[in-house]
C-alpha positions as protocol buffer text, in pm:
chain_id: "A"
residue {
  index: 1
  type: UNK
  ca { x: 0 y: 0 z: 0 }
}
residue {
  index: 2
  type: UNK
  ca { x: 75 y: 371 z: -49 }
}
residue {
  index: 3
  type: UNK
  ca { x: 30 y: 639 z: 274 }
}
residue {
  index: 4
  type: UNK
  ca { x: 94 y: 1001 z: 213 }
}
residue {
  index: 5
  type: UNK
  ca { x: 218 y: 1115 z: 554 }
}
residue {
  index: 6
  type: UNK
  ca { x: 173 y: 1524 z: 624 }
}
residue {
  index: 7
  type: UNK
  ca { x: 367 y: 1483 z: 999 }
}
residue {
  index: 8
  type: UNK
  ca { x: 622 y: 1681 z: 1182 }
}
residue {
  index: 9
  type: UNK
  ca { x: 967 y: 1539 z: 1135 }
}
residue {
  index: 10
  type: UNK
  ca { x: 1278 y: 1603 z: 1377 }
}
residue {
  index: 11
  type: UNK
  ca { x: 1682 y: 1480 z: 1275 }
}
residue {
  index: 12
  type: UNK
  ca { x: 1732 y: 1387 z: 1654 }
}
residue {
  index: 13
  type: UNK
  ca { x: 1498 y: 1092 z: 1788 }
}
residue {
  index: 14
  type: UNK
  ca { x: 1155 y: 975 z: 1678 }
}
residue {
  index: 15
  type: UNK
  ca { x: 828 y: 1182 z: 1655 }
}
residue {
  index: 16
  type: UNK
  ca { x: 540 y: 1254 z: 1379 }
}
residue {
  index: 17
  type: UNK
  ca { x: 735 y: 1133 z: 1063 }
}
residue {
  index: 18
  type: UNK
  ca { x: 1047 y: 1017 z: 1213 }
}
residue {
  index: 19
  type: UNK
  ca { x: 856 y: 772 z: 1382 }
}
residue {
  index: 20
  type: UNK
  ca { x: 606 y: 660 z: 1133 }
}
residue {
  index: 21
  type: UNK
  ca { x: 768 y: 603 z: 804 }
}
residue {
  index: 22
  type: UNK
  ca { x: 1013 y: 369 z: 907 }
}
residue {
  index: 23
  type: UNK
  ca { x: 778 y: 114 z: 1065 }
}
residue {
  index: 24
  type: UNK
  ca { x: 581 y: 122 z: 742 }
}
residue {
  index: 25
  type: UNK
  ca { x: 809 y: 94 z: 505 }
}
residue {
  index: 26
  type: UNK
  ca { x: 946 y: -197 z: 740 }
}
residue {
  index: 27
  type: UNK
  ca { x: 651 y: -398 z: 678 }
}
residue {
  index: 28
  type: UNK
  ca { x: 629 y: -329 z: 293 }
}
residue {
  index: 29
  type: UNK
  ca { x: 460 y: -29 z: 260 }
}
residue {
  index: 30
  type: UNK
  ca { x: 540 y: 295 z: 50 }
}
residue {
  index: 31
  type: UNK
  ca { x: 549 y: 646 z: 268 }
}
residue {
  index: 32
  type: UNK
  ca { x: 524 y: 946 z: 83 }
}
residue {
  index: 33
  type: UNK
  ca { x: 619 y: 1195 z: 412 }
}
residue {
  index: 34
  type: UNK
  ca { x: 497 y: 1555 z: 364 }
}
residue {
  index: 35
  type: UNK
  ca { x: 695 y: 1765 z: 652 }
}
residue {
  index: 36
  type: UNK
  ca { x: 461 y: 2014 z: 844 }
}
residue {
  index: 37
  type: UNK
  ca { x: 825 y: 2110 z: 1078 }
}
residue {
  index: 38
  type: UNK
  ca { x: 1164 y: 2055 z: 1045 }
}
residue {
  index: 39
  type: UNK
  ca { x: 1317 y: 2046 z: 1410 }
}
residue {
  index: 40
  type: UNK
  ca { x: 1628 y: 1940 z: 1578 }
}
residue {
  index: 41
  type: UNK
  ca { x: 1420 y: 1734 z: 1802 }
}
residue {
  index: 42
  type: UNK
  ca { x: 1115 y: 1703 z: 1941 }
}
residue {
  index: 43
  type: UNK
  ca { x: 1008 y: 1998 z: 2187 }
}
residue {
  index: 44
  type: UNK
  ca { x: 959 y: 1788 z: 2504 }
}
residue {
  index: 45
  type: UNK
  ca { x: 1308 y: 1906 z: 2510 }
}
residue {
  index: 46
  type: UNK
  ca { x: 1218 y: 2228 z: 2599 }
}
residue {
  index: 47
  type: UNK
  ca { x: 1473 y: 2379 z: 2315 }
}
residue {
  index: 48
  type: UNK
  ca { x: 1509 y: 2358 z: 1949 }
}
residue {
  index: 49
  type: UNK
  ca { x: 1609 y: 2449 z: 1630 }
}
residue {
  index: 50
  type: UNK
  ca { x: 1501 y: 2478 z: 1267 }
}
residue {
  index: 51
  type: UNK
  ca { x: 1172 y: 2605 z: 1102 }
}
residue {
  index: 52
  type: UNK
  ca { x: 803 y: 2538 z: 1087 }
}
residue {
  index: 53
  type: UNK
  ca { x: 706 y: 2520 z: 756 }
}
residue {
  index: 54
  type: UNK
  ca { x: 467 y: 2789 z: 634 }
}
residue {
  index: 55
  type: UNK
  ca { x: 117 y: 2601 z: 483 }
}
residue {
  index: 56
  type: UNK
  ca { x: 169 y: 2748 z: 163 }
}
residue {
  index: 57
  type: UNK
  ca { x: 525 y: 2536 z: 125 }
}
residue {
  index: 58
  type: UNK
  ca { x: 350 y: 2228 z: 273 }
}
residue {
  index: 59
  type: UNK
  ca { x: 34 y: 2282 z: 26 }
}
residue {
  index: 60
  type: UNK
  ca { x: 318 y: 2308 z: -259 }
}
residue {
  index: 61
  type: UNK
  ca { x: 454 y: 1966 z: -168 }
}
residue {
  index: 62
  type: UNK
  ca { x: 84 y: 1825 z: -219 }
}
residue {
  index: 63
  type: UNK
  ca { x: 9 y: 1990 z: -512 }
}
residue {
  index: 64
  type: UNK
  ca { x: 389 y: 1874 z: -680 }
}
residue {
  index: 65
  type: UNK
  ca { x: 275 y: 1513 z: -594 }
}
residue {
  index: 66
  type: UNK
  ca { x: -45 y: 1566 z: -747 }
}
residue {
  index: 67
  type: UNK
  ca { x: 120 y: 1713 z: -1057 }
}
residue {
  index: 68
  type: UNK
  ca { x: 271 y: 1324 z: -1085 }
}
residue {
  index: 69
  type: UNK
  ca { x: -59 y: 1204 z: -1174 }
}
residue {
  index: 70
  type: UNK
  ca { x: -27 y: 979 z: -828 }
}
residue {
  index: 71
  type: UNK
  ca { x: -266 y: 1098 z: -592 }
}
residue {
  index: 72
  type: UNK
  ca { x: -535 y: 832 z: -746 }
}
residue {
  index: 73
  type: UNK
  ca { x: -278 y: 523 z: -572 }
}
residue {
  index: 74
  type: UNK
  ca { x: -248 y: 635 z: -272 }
}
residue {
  index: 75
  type: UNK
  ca { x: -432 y: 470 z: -11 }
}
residue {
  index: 76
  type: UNK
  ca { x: -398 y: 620 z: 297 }
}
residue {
  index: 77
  type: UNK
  ca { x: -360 y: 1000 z: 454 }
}
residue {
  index: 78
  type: UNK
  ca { x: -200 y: 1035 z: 761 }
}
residue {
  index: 79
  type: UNK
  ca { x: -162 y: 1329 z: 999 }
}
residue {
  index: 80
  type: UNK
  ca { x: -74 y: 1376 z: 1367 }
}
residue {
  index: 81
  type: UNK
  ca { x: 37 y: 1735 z: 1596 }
}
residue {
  index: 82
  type: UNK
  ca { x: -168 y: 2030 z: 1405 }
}
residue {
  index: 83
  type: UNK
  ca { x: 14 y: 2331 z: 1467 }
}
residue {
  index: 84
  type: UNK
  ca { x: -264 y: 2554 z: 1322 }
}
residue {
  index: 85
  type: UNK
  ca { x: -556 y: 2665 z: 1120 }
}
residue {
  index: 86
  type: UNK
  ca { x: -363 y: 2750 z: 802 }
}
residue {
  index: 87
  type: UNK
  ca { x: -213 y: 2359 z: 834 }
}
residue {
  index: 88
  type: UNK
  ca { x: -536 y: 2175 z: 936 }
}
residue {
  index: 89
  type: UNK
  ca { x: -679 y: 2369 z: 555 }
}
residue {
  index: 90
  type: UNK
  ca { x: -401 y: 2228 z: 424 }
}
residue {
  index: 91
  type: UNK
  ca { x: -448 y: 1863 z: 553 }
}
residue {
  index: 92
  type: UNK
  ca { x: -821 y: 1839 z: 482 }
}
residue {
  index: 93
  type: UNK
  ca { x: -794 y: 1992 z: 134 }
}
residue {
  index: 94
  type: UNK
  ca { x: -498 y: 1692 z: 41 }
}
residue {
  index: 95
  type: UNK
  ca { x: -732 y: 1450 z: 195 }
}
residue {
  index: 96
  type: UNK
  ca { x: -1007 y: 1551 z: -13 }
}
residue {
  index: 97
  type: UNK
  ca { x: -791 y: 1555 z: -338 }
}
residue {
  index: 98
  type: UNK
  ca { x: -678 y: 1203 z: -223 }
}
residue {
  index: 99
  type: UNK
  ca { x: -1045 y: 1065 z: -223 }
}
residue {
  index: 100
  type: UNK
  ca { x: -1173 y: 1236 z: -500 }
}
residue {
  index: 101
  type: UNK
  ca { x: -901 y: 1047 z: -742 }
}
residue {
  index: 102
  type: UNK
  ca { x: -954 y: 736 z: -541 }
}
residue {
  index: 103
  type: UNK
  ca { x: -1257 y: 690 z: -366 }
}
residue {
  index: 104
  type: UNK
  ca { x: -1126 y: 404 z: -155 }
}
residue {
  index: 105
  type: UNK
  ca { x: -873 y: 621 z: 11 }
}
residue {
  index: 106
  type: UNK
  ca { x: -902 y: 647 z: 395 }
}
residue {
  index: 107
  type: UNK
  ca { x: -771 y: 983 z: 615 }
}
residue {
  index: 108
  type: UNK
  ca { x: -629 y: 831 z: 984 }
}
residue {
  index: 109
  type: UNK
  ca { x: -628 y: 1149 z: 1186 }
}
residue {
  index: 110
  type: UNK
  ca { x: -409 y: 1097 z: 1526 }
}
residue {
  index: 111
  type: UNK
  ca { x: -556 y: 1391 z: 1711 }
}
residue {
  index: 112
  type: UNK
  ca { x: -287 y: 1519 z: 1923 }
}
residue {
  index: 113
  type: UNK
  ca { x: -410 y: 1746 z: 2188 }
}
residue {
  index: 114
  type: UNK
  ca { x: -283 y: 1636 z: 2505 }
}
residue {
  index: 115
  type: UNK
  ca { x: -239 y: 1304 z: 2771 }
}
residue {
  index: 116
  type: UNK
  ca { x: -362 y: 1271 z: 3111 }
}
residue {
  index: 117
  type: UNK
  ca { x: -69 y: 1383 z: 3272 }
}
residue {
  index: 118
  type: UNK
  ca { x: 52 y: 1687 z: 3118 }
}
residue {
  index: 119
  type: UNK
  ca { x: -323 y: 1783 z: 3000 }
}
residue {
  index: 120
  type: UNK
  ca { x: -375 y: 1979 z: 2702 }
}
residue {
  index: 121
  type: UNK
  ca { x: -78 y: 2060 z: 2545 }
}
residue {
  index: 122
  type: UNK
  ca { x: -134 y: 2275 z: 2263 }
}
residue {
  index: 123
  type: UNK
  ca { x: -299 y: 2588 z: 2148 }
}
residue {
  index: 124
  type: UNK
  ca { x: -603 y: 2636 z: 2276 }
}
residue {
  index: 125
  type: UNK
  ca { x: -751 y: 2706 z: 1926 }
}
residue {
  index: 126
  type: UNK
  ca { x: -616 y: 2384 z: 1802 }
}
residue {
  index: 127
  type: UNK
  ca { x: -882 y: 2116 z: 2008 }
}
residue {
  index: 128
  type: UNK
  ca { x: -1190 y: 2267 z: 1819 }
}
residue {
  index: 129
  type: UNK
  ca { x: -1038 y: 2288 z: 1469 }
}
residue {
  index: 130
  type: UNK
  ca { x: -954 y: 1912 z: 1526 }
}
residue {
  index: 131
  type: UNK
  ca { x: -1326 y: 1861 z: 1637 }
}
residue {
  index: 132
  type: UNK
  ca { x: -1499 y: 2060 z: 1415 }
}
residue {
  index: 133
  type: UNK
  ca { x: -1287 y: 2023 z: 1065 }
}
residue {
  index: 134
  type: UNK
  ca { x: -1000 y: 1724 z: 1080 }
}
residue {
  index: 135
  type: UNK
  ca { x: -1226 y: 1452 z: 1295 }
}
residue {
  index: 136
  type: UNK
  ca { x: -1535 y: 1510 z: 1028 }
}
residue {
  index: 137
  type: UNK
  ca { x: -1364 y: 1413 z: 772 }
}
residue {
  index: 138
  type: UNK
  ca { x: -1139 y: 1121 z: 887 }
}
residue {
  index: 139
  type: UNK
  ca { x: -1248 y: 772 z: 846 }
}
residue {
  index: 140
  type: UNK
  ca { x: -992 y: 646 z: 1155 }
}
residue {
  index: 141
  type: UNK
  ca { x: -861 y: 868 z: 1408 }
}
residue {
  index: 142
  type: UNK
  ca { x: -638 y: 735 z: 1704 }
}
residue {
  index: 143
  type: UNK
  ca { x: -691 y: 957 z: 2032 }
}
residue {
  index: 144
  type: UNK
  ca { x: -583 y: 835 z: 2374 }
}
residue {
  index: 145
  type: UNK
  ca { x: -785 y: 855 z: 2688 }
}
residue {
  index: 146
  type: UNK
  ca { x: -721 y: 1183 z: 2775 }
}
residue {
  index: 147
  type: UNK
  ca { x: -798 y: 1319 z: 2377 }
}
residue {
  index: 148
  type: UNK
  ca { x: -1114 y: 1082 z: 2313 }
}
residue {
  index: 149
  type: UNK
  ca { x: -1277 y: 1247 z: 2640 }
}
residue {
  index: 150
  type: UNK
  ca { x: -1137 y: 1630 z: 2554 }
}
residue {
  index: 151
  type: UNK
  ca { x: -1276 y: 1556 z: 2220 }
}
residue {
  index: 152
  type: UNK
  ca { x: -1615 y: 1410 z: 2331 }
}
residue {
  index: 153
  type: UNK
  ca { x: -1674 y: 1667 z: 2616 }
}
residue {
  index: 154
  type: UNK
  ca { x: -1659 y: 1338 z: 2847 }
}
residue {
  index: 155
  type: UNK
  ca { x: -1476 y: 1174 z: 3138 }
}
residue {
  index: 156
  type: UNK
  ca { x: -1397 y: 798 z: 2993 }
}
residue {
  index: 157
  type: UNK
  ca { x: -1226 y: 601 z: 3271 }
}
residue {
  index: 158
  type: UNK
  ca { x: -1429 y: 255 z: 3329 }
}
residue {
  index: 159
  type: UNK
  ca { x: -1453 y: 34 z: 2967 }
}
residue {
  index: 160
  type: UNK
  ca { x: -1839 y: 185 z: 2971 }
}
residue {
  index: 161
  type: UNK
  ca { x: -1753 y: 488 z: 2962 }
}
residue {
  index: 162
  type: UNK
  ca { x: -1481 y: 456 z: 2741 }
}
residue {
  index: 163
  type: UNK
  ca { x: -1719 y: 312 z: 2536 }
}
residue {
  index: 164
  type: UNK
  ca { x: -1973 y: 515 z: 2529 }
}
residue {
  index: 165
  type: UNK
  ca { x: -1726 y: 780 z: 2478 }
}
residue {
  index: 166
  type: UNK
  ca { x: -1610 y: 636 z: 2150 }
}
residue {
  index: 167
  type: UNK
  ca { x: -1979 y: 636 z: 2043 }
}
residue {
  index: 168
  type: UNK
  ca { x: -1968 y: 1005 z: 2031 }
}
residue {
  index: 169
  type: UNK
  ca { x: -1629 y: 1019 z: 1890 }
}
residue {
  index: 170
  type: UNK
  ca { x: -1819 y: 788 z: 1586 }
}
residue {
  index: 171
  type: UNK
  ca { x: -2096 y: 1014 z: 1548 }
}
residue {
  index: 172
  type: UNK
  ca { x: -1868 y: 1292 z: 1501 }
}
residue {
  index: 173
  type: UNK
  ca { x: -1729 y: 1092 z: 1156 }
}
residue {
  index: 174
  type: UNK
  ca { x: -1492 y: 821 z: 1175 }
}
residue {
  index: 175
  type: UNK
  ca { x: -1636 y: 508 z: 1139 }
}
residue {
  index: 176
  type: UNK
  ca { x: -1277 y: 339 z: 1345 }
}
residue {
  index: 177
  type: UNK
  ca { x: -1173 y: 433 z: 1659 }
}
residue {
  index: 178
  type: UNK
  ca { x: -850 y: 317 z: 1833 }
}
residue {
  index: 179
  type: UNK
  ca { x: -825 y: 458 z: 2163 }
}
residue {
  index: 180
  type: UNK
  ca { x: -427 y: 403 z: 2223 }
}
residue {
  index: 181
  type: UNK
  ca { x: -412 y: 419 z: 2613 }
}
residue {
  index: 182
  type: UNK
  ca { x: -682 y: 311 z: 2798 }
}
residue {
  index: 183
  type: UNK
  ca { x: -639 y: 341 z: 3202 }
}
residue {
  index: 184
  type: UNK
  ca { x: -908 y: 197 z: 3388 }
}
residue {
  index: 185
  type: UNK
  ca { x: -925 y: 285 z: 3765 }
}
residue {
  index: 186
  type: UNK
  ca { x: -1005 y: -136 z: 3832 }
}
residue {
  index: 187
  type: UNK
  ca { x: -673 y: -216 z: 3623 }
}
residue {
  index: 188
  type: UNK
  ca { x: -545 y: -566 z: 3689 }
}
residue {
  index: 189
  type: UNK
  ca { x: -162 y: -654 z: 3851 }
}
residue {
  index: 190
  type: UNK
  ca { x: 1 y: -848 z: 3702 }
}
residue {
  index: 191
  type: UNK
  ca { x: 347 y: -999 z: 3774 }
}
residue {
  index: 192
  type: UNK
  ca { x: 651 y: -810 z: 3736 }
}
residue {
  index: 193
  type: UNK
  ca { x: 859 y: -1089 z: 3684 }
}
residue {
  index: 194
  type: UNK
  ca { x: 1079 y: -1008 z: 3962 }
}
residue {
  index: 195
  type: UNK
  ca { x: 882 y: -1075 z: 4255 }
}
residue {
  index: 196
  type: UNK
  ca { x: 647 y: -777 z: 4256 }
}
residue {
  index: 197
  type: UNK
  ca { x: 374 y: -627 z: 4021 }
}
residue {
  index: 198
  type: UNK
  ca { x: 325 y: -400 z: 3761 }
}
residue {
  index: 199
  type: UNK
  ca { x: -13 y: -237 z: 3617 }
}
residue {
  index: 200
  type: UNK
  ca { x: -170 y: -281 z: 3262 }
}
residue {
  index: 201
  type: UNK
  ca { x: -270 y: -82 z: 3052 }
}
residue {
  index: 202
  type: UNK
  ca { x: -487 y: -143 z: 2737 }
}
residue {
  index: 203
  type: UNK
  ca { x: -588 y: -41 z: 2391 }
}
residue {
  index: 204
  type: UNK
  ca { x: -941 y: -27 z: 2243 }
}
residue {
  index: 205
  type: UNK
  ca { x: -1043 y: -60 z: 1886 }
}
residue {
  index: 206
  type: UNK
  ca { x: -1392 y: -3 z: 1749 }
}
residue {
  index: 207
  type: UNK
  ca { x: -1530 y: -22 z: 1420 }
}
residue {
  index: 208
  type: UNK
  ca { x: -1898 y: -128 z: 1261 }
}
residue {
  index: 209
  type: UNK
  ca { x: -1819 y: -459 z: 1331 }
}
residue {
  index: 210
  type: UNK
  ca { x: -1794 y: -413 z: 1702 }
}
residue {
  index: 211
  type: UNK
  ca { x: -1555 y: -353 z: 1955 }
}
residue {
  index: 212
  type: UNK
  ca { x: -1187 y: -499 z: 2087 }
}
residue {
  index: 213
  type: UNK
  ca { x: -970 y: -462 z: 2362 }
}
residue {
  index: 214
  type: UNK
  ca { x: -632 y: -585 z: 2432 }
}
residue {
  index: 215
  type: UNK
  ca { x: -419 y: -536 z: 2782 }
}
residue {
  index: 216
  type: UNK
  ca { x: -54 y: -532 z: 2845 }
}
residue {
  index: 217
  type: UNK
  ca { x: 166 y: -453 z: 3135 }
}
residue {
  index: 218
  type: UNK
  ca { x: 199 y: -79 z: 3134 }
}
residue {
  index: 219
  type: UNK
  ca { x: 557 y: 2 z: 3089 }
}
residue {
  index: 220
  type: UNK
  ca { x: 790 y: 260 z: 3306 }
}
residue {
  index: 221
  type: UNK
  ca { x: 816 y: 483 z: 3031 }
}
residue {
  index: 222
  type: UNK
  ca { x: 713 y: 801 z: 2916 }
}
residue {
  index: 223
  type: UNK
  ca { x: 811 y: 794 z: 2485 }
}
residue {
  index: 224
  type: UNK
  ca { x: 777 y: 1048 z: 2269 }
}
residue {
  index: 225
  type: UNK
  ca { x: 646 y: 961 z: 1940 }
}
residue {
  index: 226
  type: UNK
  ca { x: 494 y: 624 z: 2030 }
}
residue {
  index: 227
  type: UNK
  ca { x: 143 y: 733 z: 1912 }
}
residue {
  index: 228
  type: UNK
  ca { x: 276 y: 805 z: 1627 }
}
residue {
  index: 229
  type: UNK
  ca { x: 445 y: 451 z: 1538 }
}
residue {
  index: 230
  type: UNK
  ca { x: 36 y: 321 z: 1693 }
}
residue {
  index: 231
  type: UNK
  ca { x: -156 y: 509 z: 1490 }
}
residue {
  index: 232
  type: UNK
  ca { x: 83 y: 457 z: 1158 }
}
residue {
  index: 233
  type: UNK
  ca { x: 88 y: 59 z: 1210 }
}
residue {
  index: 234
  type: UNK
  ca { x: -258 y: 4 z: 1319 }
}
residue {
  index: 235
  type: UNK
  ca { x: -403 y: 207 z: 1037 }
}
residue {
  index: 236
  type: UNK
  ca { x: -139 y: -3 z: 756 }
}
residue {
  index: 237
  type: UNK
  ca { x: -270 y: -338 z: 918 }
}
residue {
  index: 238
  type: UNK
  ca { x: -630 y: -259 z: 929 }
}
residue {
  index: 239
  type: UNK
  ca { x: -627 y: -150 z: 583 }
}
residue {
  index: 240
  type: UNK
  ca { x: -430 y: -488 z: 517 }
}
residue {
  index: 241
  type: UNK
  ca { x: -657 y: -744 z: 699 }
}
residue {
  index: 242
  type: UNK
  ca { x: -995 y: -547 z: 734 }
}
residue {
  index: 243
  type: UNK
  ca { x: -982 y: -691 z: 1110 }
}
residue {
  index: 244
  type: UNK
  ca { x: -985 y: -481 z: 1359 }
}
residue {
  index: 245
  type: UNK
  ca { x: -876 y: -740 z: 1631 }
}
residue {
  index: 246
  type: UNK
  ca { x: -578 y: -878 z: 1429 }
}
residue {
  index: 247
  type: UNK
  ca { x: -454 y: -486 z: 1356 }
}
residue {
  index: 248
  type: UNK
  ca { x: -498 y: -451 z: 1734 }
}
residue {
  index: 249
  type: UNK
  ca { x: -361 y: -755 z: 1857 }
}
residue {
  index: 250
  type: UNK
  ca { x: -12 y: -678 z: 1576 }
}
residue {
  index: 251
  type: UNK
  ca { x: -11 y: -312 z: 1666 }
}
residue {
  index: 252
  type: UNK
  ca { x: 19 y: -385 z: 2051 }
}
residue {
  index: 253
  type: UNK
  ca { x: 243 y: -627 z: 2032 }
}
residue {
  index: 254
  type: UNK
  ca { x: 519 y: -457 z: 1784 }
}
residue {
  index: 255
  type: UNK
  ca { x: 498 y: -109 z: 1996 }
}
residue {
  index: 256
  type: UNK
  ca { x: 548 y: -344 z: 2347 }
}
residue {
  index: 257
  type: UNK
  ca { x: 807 y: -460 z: 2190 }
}
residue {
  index: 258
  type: UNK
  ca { x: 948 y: -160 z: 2059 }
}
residue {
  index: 259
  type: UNK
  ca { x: 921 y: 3 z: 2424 }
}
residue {
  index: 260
  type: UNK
  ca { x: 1090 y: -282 z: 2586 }
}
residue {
  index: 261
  type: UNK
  ca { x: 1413 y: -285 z: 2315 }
}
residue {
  index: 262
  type: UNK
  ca { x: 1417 y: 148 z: 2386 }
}
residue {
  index: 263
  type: UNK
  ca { x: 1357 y: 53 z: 2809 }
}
residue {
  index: 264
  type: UNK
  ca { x: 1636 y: -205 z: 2735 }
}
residue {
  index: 265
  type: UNK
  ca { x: 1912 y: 84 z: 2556 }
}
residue {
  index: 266
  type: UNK
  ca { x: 1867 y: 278 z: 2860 }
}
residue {
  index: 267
  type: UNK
  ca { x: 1819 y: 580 z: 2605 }
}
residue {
  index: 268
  type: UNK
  ca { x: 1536 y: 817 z: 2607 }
}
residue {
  index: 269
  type: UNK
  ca { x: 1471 y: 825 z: 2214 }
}
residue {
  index: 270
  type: UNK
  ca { x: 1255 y: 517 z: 2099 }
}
residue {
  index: 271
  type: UNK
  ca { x: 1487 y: 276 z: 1960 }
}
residue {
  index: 272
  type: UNK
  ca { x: 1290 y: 202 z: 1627 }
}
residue {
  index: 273
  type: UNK
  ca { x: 1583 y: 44 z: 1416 }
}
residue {
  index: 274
  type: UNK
  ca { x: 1688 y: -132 z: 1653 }
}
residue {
  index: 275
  type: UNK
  ca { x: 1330 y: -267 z: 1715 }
}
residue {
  index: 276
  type: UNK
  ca { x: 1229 y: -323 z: 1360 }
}
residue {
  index: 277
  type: UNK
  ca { x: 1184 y: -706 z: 1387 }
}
residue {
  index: 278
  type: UNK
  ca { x: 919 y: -643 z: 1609 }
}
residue {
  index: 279
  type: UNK
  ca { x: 718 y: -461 z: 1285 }
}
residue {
  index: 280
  type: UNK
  ca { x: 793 y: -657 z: 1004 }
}
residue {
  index: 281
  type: UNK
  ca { x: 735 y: -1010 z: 1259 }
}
residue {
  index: 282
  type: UNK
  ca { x: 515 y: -912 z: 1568 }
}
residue {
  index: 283
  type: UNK
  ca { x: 484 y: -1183 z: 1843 }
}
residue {
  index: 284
  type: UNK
  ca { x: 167 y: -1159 z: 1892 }
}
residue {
  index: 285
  type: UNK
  ca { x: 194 y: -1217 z: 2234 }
}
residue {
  index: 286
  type: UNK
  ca { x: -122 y: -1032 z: 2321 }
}
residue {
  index: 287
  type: UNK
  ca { x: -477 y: -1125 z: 2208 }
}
residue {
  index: 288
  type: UNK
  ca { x: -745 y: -909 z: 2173 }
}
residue {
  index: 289
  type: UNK
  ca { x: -1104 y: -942 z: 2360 }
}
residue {
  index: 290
  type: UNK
  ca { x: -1416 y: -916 z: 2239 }
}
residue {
  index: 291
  type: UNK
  ca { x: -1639 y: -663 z: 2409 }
}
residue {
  index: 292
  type: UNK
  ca { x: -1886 y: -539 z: 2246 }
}
């Protein structure tokens, strides 16, 4: 399959197009990136260097691709962090030129707003222009906890509520809904392996078909860019298997995988090279439930 990929990218470490193209292309895919930044690094480091690229350059990129006559093979759009209105016209206007020269095109929109510990991180303009323009339009989007209930005006916590909070994502637009970090105050222990225990955490994935939810131990560690490597792979094996169990069950286990191998390096930057047998052969060590 063909993605074009309008994402951040950063030389140092693994975020928004540094972090999705390589997993896709690792499991046979073709990534067209479109770059919405060019950092240093990503700007949990509280520095950087380098340029946000104006719309107008970005829209230019599009258009020069669309100028090859390839738009029509493309068969997935993918965006993550919006940085602002003149970008989010820009996204929705390639998806739309995507889908109108092939009609079986889908637009994954990871809606990056924010996680339940640091709260909303961006703009405050940013939230409703996802809601009311990107999230319309999108046939998948990818929000964790924290986004699905910003998005939905709710509190999701228990699997019901979650739930039901993925319902009004749905009747916003997409038809898919993976909800990347699920935290449920009744989480199970499970063994640490070294005497003790450690927490789970899970991922939820609902489409027409009905709903799936798979649970691993929740990791110590906080890694940049990880949604990014989620949202990329689950939307590449959805579109490959039409299942959304089996793209839930491959998805959790490559990016477990891939945050055990980065725990392992002791480094703070995913390690997704170093990792990339756990894309292009997942373990599947973790099977998805039924629940709905």
């Amino acid at each position: 399959m063909r993605f074009l990929s309008i994402q951040s990218h950063v030389a140092y470490g693994h975020v928004g197009n540094s972090a999705a193209v390589f997993p896709l292309q690792r499991i046979g895919h073709e990534v067209w990136p479109v770059l919405t930044v060019n950092f240093s690094n990503h700007t949990g480091y509280g520095a950087w260097g380098g340029p946000a690229i104006a719309a107008d350059d970005v829209r230019a990129v599009v258009a020069g691709i669309e100028d090859r006559g390839v738009l029509g093979t493309v068969d997935g759009v993918l965006s993550g962090y919006l940085g602002g209105e003149e970008i989010v016209d820009v996204v929705t206007d390639a998806v739309a030129r995507v889908k109108a020269a092939n009609p079986g095109a889908t637009f994954t929109c990871d809606p990056v707003m924010g996680n339940a510990n640091s709260g909303c991180f961006v703009a405050p303009t940013i939230p409703p222009l996802i809601r009311e323009r990107v999230v319309p339009v999108a046939d998948i989007i990818t929000p964790n906890q924290f986004e699905l209930g910003f998005m939905t005006e709710t509190e999701p916590d228990t699997l019901e509520t979650t739930l039901d909070s993925v319902d009004r994502a749905r009747d916003l637009g997409p038809r898919t809904v993976l909800v990347t970090s699920v935290l449920r105050p009744d989480r199970e222990l499970l063994p640490d392996g070294s005497g003790g225990t450690t927490g789970t955490i899970e991922m939820l994935a609902v489409d027409d078909a009905g709903a799936w939810i798979v649970q691993t131990p929740h990791l110590p560690i906080k890694a940049n860019g990880s949604g990014d490597v989620t949202s990329a792979l689950f939307t590449a094996h959805y579109r490959e298997t039409g299942s959304a169990a089996t793209a839930l069950e491959r998805t959790a286990s490559s990016v477990f995988d891939l945050l055990q191998v980065t725990i392992d390096s002791g480094e703070r930057e995913l390690r997704i090279v170093q990792a990339q047998d756990a894309f292009a052969n997942p373990r599947m060590q973790f099977a998805a439930r039924q629940v709905r």
